[in-house]
Each structure stands twice: as C-alpha cells, then as structure tokens.
Amino acid sequence: MGTSSVPHHVAIVMDGNGRWARQRLLPRAAGHRAGMETLRRVLGWCAERGVRVLTVFAFSSENWARPPDEVGAILRLLAKALIDEVPRLQQAGVRLHVVGERSGLTPELVQGIAEAERATAGNTALILNVCFNYGGRWDIVQAAQCLAQQGAPITEASLAGALALAHVPDPDLVIRTGGEQRVSNFVLWQLAYSELYFTDTLWPAFDEAELARALAAYAQRQRRFGRTPEQAAAA
C-alpha cells in the first residue's frame, strides 16, 4: 500500500554534471551550466505536481577540493544565477533560501544571496532551498554550537529547530542522480525517515519522465515511521 499523494518536500543530490560533459568532450563547466538548465525545468515540473519544497545540493563543503578552475566556474554560475533567476522565481512565486556556510564566500556573493532572498521573501507557491557550501555534519555542529552559546538544552526538538533547514519539514523523498548510491553528507539529520530514490541518469539528462518515475516509486511506498505495517495502513 503506497502513499496517496505527491511528496511535500523533495530533496535532490544533483550528481553527474562532470561526467555528462566528459561524455560530450566538453569542459566540466559546461556540465554545470547544463545542470542549471535542468534545475530550472525540474523546479517547474515539481510546482506543477504539487511539491511545495525543493531542496537541491549544489555545492558541498567538500567540493572546495575540486580543481580551482571548476570551483571558480561554479561560483561564477551561482553569482550569475542570482541575477538571472530572480525574475523567473518571482513570476513563479518561488521563495529562495541559500543554505550553507557563508563565511568562505566572497562579500559580493554573500550580498547577492541576501538580495535574492529578500526579493523572493514574500513568495508562497514553493520554497527552493539551494544548499551551497553545505554539509550535513556542518549543519548539526552549527546547530549544537548555537544552542550551547544560548545555554539552551540540547534535545531532538531544540537541535532540529536550530538547523539551517528548520524553516521546512524534513524531506519526504531524496533523489540522487548519476548512479551513485550514497547520501554524501546531505541533509543527514533530516533524512532519518526520507524515502530514497537512486537513478543512473546524469543530472543534466534528468527529464520529466525520470521525475515522474521517482514520484511514482515514492507513491508505492508505505511510510511507517517506526510503526508496524498494519498501524501505518490504519493511519
């Protein structure tokens, strides 16, 4: 027996940009640009299907170890997207949150993020969380440090409330493209009861049919949250 609705919150590890580019004898930066186009389309498809929160893993804390030219291309792509995409987000009613450690980013990029978030703050159709310079372990540590500085007790509820993604419910469905079957330090606390879906499709090639397959797989699963199958069915 499956769930009767689409997931409220979908999170995606957008993997495979570099391999997509290499298969086409293109520089890795071309794969990241193609991946941005895919994200734009996926955002629209999710909105059409009733998904209310989309969280994507754009740049991890570990990605700084990649070749400097690739890191630079990703940073430039984000800076450009913050300018180019805001009008589209406004038109679609999408609220943007850029989630992650900002101390390692340039002042210009931090300012661009803040301006984009302010510009879309009143939108209510869908929330887009772009996890940039983000890691699940970083998120848990910064939440614990915040509570410790406040002298607040550290409980499951208080820690959850101090996480960088506390403004949205936990992901119902986590999708990873590119053929790898691991979570790679993404939303570690929040995916405790998420449904996982892995596909071999490289992110730039991820299309509407692949999204439909992921949502169909989710709809066939029974989410028990520690209960027996009979209890879950009754609920």
mmCIF file of C-alpha atoms in Angstrom:
data_model
loop_
_atom_site.group_PDB
_atom_site.id
_atom_site.type_symbol
_atom_site.label_atom_id
_atom_site.label_comp_id
_atom_site.label_asym_id
_atom_site.label_seq_id
_atom_site.Cartn_x
_atom_site.Cartn_y
_atom_site.Cartn_z
ATOM 1 C CA MET A 1 0.000 0.000 0.000
ATOM 2 C CA GLY A 2 1.531 3.310 -1.060
ATOM 3 C CA THR A 3 1.132 6.908 -0.060
ATOM 4 C CA SER A 4 -1.773 8.696 -1.686
ATOM 5 C CA SER A 5 -0.107 11.991 -2.556
ATOM 6 C CA VAL A 6 2.996 13.529 -4.010
ATOM 7 C CA PRO A 7 5.771 14.359 -1.551
ATOM 8 C CA HIS A 8 5.517 17.740 0.136
ATOM 9 C CA HIS A 9 9.321 18.084 0.196
ATOM 10 C CA VAL A 10 11.694 16.667 -2.422
ATOM 11 C CA ALA A 11 15.479 16.867 -1.968
ATOM 12 C CA ILE A 12 17.913 16.121 -4.814
ATOM 13 C CA VAL A 13 21.615 15.337 -4.991
ATOM 14 C CA MET A 14 22.302 16.711 -8.490
ATOM 15 C CA ASP A 15 25.159 14.382 -9.448
ATOM 16 C CA GLY A 16 26.717 13.744 -12.846
ATOM 17 C CA ASN A 17 27.382 17.171 -14.375
ATOM 18 C CA GLY A 18 31.084 16.487 -14.934
ATOM 19 C CA ARG A 19 30.550 13.019 -16.399
ATOM 20 C CA TRP A 20 27.824 14.355 -18.718
ATOM 21 C CA ALA A 21 30.272 16.951 -20.023
ATOM 22 C CA ARG A 22 33.135 14.464 -20.374
ATOM 23 C CA GLN A 23 30.945 12.114 -22.454
ATOM 24 C CA ARG A 24 30.461 15.025 -24.874
ATOM 25 C CA LEU A 25 34.132 16.088 -24.840
ATOM 26 C CA LEU A 26 33.152 19.334 -23.139
ATOM 27 C CA PRO A 27 34.756 21.101 -20.161
ATOM 28 C CA ARG A 28 33.228 20.293 -16.790
ATOM 29 C CA ALA A 29 31.907 23.856 -16.538
ATOM 30 C CA ALA A 30 29.621 23.093 -19.484
ATOM 31 C CA GLY A 31 28.107 20.272 -17.464
ATOM 32 C CA HIS A 32 27.374 22.626 -14.583
ATOM 33 C CA ARG A 33 25.707 25.101 -16.945
ATOM 34 C CA ALA A 34 23.580 22.293 -18.380
ATOM 35 C CA GLY A 35 22.750 21.227 -14.836
ATOM 36 C CA MET A 36 21.444 24.716 -14.095
ATOM 37 C CA GLU A 37 19.066 24.418 -17.051
ATOM 38 C CA THR A 38 17.863 21.080 -15.699
ATOM 39 C CA LEU A 39 17.225 22.601 -12.270
ATOM 40 C CA ARG A 40 15.103 25.320 -13.857
ATOM 41 C CA ARG A 41 12.968 22.695 -15.598
ATOM 42 C CA VAL A 42 12.704 20.415 -12.558
ATOM 43 C CA LEU A 43 11.564 23.339 -10.439
ATOM 44 C CA GLY A 44 8.682 23.927 -12.848
ATOM 45 C CA TRP A 45 7.735 20.251 -13.010
ATOM 46 C CA CYS A 46 7.711 19.974 -9.221
ATOM 47 C CA ALA A 47 5.478 23.030 -8.917
ATOM 48 C CA GLU A 48 3.060 21.580 -11.473
ATOM 49 C CA ARG A 49 2.785 18.356 -9.473
ATOM 50 C CA GLY A 50 2.124 19.999 -6.127
ATOM 51 C CA VAL A 51 5.548 19.703 -4.496
ATOM 52 C CA ARG A 52 5.835 22.601 -2.046
ATOM 53 C CA VAL A 53 9.537 22.405 -1.109
ATOM 54 C CA LEU A 54 12.500 21.550 -3.339
ATOM 55 C CA THR A 55 15.961 21.284 -1.776
ATOM 56 C CA VAL A 56 18.993 20.761 -4.013
ATOM 57 C CA PHE A 57 22.626 20.005 -3.206
ATOM 58 C CA ALA A 58 24.517 22.499 -5.371
ATOM 59 C CA PHE A 59 27.971 22.652 -3.731
ATOM 60 C CA SER A 60 29.160 20.672 -0.743
ATOM 61 C CA SER A 61 31.667 21.645 1.914
ATOM 62 C CA GLU A 62 33.989 19.036 0.373
ATOM 63 C CA ASN A 63 33.722 20.413 -3.180
ATOM 64 C CA TRP A 64 36.352 23.069 -2.430
ATOM 65 C CA ALA A 65 38.890 20.282 -3.010
ATOM 66 C CA ARG A 66 37.982 20.129 -6.702
ATOM 67 C CA PRO A 67 40.219 21.773 -9.344
ATOM 68 C CA PRO A 68 40.306 25.567 -8.836
ATOM 69 C CA ASP A 69 39.013 26.306 -12.343
ATOM 70 C CA GLU A 70 35.949 24.135 -11.742
ATOM 71 C CA VAL A 71 35.282 25.727 -8.341
ATOM 72 C CA GLY A 72 35.608 29.162 -9.906
ATOM 73 C CA ALA A 73 33.165 28.231 -12.663
ATOM 74 C CA ILE A 74 30.610 27.041 -10.104
ATOM 75 C CA LEU A 75 30.950 30.236 -8.061
ATOM 76 C CA ARG A 76 30.504 32.367 -11.195
ATOM 77 C CA LEU A 77 27.490 30.302 -12.192
ATOM 78 C CA LEU A 78 25.857 30.910 -8.812
ATOM 79 C CA ALA A 79 26.566 34.631 -8.980
ATOM 80 C CA LYS A 80 25.033 34.838 -12.459
ATOM 81 C CA ALA A 81 22.026 32.740 -11.445
ATOM 82 C CA LEU A 82 21.284 35.028 -8.510
ATOM 83 C CA ILE A 83 20.816 37.828 -11.030
ATOM 84 C CA ASP A 84 19.185 35.955 -13.900
ATOM 85 C CA GLU A 85 16.842 33.652 -11.999
ATOM 86 C CA VAL A 86 15.209 36.041 -9.519
ATOM 87 C CA PRO A 87 12.702 37.428 -12.071
ATOM 88 C CA ARG A 88 11.717 33.863 -13.004
ATOM 89 C CA LEU A 89 11.358 32.905 -9.349
ATOM 90 C CA GLN A 90 9.213 35.980 -8.740
ATOM 91 C CA GLN A 91 6.949 35.123 -11.653
ATOM 92 C CA ALA A 92 6.561 31.535 -10.426
ATOM 93 C CA GLY A 93 6.008 32.536 -6.783
ATOM 94 C CA VAL A 94 9.129 30.711 -5.583
ATOM 95 C CA ARG A 95 10.871 31.723 -2.373
ATOM 96 C CA LEU A 96 14.645 31.200 -2.412
ATOM 97 C CA HIS A 97 16.816 30.156 0.516
ATOM 98 C CA VAL A 98 20.548 29.603 0.025
ATOM 99 C CA VAL A 99 21.570 27.251 2.829
ATOM 100 C CA GLY A 100 25.143 26.748 3.994
ATOM 101 C CA GLU A 101 28.243 28.345 5.479
ATOM 102 C CA ARG A 102 28.722 31.827 4.024
ATOM 103 C CA SER A 103 31.977 32.794 5.705
ATOM 104 C CA GLY A 104 34.004 31.179 2.914
ATOM 105 C CA LEU A 105 32.227 33.101 0.147
ATOM 106 C CA THR A 106 33.170 36.477 -1.288
ATOM 107 C CA PRO A 107 31.385 39.563 0.104
ATOM 108 C CA GLU A 108 29.874 40.167 -3.339
ATOM 109 C CA LEU A 109 28.404 36.672 -3.462
ATOM 110 C CA VAL A 110 27.072 36.925 0.095
ATOM 111 C CA GLN A 111 25.426 40.237 -0.799
ATOM 112 C CA GLY A 112 23.914 38.722 -3.941
ATOM 113 C CA ILE A 113 22.469 35.843 -1.934
ATOM 114 C CA ALA A 114 20.956 38.202 0.635
ATOM 115 C CA GLU A 115 19.399 40.385 -2.068
ATOM 116 C CA ALA A 116 17.903 37.392 -3.896
ATOM 117 C CA GLU A 117 16.448 36.033 -0.665
ATOM 118 C CA ARG A 118 14.943 39.418 0.213
ATOM 119 C CA ALA A 119 13.474 39.828 -3.262
ATOM 120 C CA THR A 120 11.641 36.489 -3.077
ATOM 121 C CA ALA A 121 10.754 36.539 0.631
ATOM 122 C CA GLY A 122 7.044 37.165 0.012
ATOM 123 C CA ASN A 123 6.546 34.287 -2.424
ATOM 124 C CA THR A 124 4.430 31.365 -1.237
ATOM 125 C CA ALA A 125 3.914 28.915 -4.117
ATOM 126 C CA LEU A 126 7.068 26.860 -3.494
ATOM 127 C CA ILE A 127 10.250 27.065 -1.404
ATOM 128 C CA LEU A 128 13.557 26.416 -3.171
ATOM 129 C CA ASN A 129 16.490 25.623 -0.884
ATOM 130 C CA VAL A 130 19.845 25.731 -2.644
ATOM 131 C CA CYS A 131 22.429 24.050 -0.409
ATOM 132 C CA PHE A 132 25.717 25.769 -1.229
ATOM 133 C CA ASN A 133 28.916 25.305 0.779
ATOM 134 C CA TYR A 134 26.749 22.981 2.831
ATOM 135 C CA GLY A 135 27.326 19.701 4.641
ATOM 136 C CA GLY A 136 25.012 17.696 6.850
ATOM 137 C CA ARG A 137 27.655 17.358 9.562
ATOM 138 C CA TRP A 138 28.334 21.109 9.427
ATOM 139 C CA ASP A 139 24.621 21.735 9.894
ATOM 140 C CA ILE A 140 24.399 19.549 13.002
ATOM 141 C CA VAL A 141 27.564 21.066 14.504
ATOM 142 C CA GLN A 142 26.479 24.666 13.899
ATOM 143 C CA ALA A 143 23.076 23.915 15.429
ATOM 144 C CA ALA A 144 24.689 22.400 18.547
ATOM 145 C CA GLN A 145 27.072 25.348 18.846
ATOM 146 C CA CYS A 146 24.175 27.787 18.567
ATOM 147 C CA LEU A 147 22.279 26.067 21.381
ATOM 148 C CA ALA A 148 25.408 25.867 23.539
ATOM 149 C CA GLN A 149 26.068 29.591 23.116
ATOM 150 C CA GLN A 150 22.491 30.286 24.196
ATOM 151 C CA GLY A 151 22.795 27.965 27.177
ATOM 152 C CA ALA A 152 19.794 26.067 25.846
ATOM 153 C CA PRO A 153 19.292 22.348 26.492
ATOM 154 C CA ILE A 154 20.190 20.134 23.544
ATOM 155 C CA THR A 155 17.255 17.889 22.729
ATOM 156 C CA GLU A 156 15.992 16.411 19.482
ATOM 157 C CA ALA A 157 13.418 19.191 19.205
ATOM 158 C CA SER A 158 15.796 22.050 20.047
ATOM 159 C CA LEU A 159 18.514 20.750 17.733
ATOM 160 C CA ALA A 160 16.045 20.322 14.876
ATOM 161 C CA GLY A 161 14.890 23.883 15.432
ATOM 162 C CA ALA A 162 18.447 25.236 15.154
ATOM 163 C CA LEU A 163 19.313 23.505 11.885
ATOM 164 C CA ALA A 164 19.804 25.519 8.709
ATOM 165 C CA LEU A 165 16.733 23.852 7.171
ATOM 166 C CA ALA A 166 14.487 24.335 10.196
ATOM 167 C CA HIS A 167 12.155 26.529 8.117
ATOM 168 C CA VAL A 168 10.863 23.486 6.188
ATOM 169 C CA PRO A 169 9.722 19.982 7.159
ATOM 170 C CA ASP A 170 12.093 17.070 6.597
ATOM 171 C CA PRO A 171 12.319 15.721 3.033
ATOM 172 C CA ASP A 172 9.760 13.087 2.141
ATOM 173 C CA LEU A 173 11.762 11.949 -0.887
ATOM 174 C CA VAL A 174 15.511 12.203 -1.541
ATOM 175 C CA ILE A 175 16.592 11.641 -5.150
ATOM 176 C CA ARG A 176 20.195 11.077 -6.208
ATOM 177 C CA THR A 177 21.112 11.116 -9.874
ATOM 178 C CA GLY A 178 24.294 9.871 -11.516
ATOM 179 C CA GLY A 179 24.305 6.234 -10.448
ATOM 180 C CA GLU A 180 25.955 6.565 -7.035
ATOM 181 C CA GLN A 181 24.042 5.146 -4.058
ATOM 182 C CA ARG A 182 25.107 7.220 -1.080
ATOM 183 C CA VAL A 183 23.924 10.413 0.605
ATOM 184 C CA SER A 184 27.308 12.223 0.580
ATOM 185 C CA ASN A 185 26.834 14.338 3.706
ATOM 186 C CA PHE A 186 23.470 15.734 2.525
ATOM 187 C CA VAL A 187 20.633 16.507 4.995
ATOM 188 C CA LEU A 188 21.933 13.852 7.396
ATOM 189 C CA TRP A 189 19.640 14.729 10.296
ATOM 190 C CA GLN A 190 16.603 15.380 8.136
ATOM 191 C CA LEU A 191 16.636 12.182 6.060
ATOM 192 C CA ALA A 192 16.036 9.890 9.062
ATOM 193 C CA TYR A 193 12.700 8.777 7.562
ATOM 194 C CA SER A 194 13.021 10.026 3.987
ATOM 195 C CA GLU A 195 12.341 7.681 1.101
ATOM 196 C CA LEU A 196 15.443 7.282 -1.095
ATOM 197 C CA TYR A 197 15.436 7.013 -4.881
ATOM 198 C CA PHE A 198 18.579 6.414 -6.948
ATOM 199 C CA THR A 199 18.815 6.733 -10.721
ATOM 200 C CA ASP A 200 21.680 6.179 -13.163
ATOM 201 C CA THR A 201 20.592 9.237 -15.156
ATOM 202 C CA LEU A 202 23.185 12.015 -15.068
ATOM 203 C CA TRP A 203 21.755 15.264 -13.737
ATOM 204 C CA PRO A 204 21.826 17.293 -16.991
ATOM 205 C CA ALA A 205 19.864 14.452 -18.657
ATOM 206 C CA PHE A 206 17.280 14.201 -15.857
ATOM 207 C CA ASP A 207 13.933 14.821 -17.540
ATOM 208 C CA GLU A 208 10.245 14.961 -16.722
ATOM 209 C CA ALA A 209 9.804 11.223 -17.294
ATOM 210 C CA GLU A 210 12.561 10.431 -14.782
ATOM 211 C CA LEU A 211 10.972 12.731 -12.221
ATOM 212 C CA ALA A 212 7.640 11.008 -12.820
ATOM 213 C CA ARG A 213 9.283 7.625 -12.180
ATOM 214 C CA ALA A 214 10.747 8.874 -8.904
ATOM 215 C CA LEU A 215 7.382 10.224 -7.755
ATOM 216 C CA ALA A 216 5.630 7.013 -8.812
ATOM 217 C CA ALA A 217 8.122 4.947 -6.809
ATOM 218 C CA TYR A 218 7.501 7.182 -3.802
ATOM 219 C CA ALA A 219 3.743 6.746 -4.155
ATOM 220 C CA GLN A 220 4.121 2.955 -3.933
ATOM 221 C CA ARG A 221 5.998 3.001 -0.636
ATOM 222 C CA GLN A 222 4.482 2.671 2.797
ATOM 223 C CA ARG A 223 5.909 5.202 5.233
ATOM 224 C CA ARG A 224 5.752 3.588 8.664
ATOM 225 C CA PHE A 225 7.862 5.889 10.886
ATOM 226 C CA GLY A 226 8.618 3.001 13.246
ATOM 227 C CA ARG A 227 5.093 1.572 13.259
ATOM 228 C CA THR A 228 4.001 -1.845 12.048
ATOM 229 C CA PRO A 229 2.609 -2.136 8.516
ATOM 230 C CA GLU A 230 -0.873 -2.593 9.972
ATOM 231 C CA GLN A 231 -0.578 0.541 12.108
ATOM 232 C CA ALA A 232 0.697 2.547 9.173
ATOM 233 C CA ALA A 233 -2.148 1.328 6.966
ATOM 234 C CA ALA A 234 -4.705 2.299 9.610
ATOM 235 C CA ALA A 235 -3.140 5.743 9.973
#
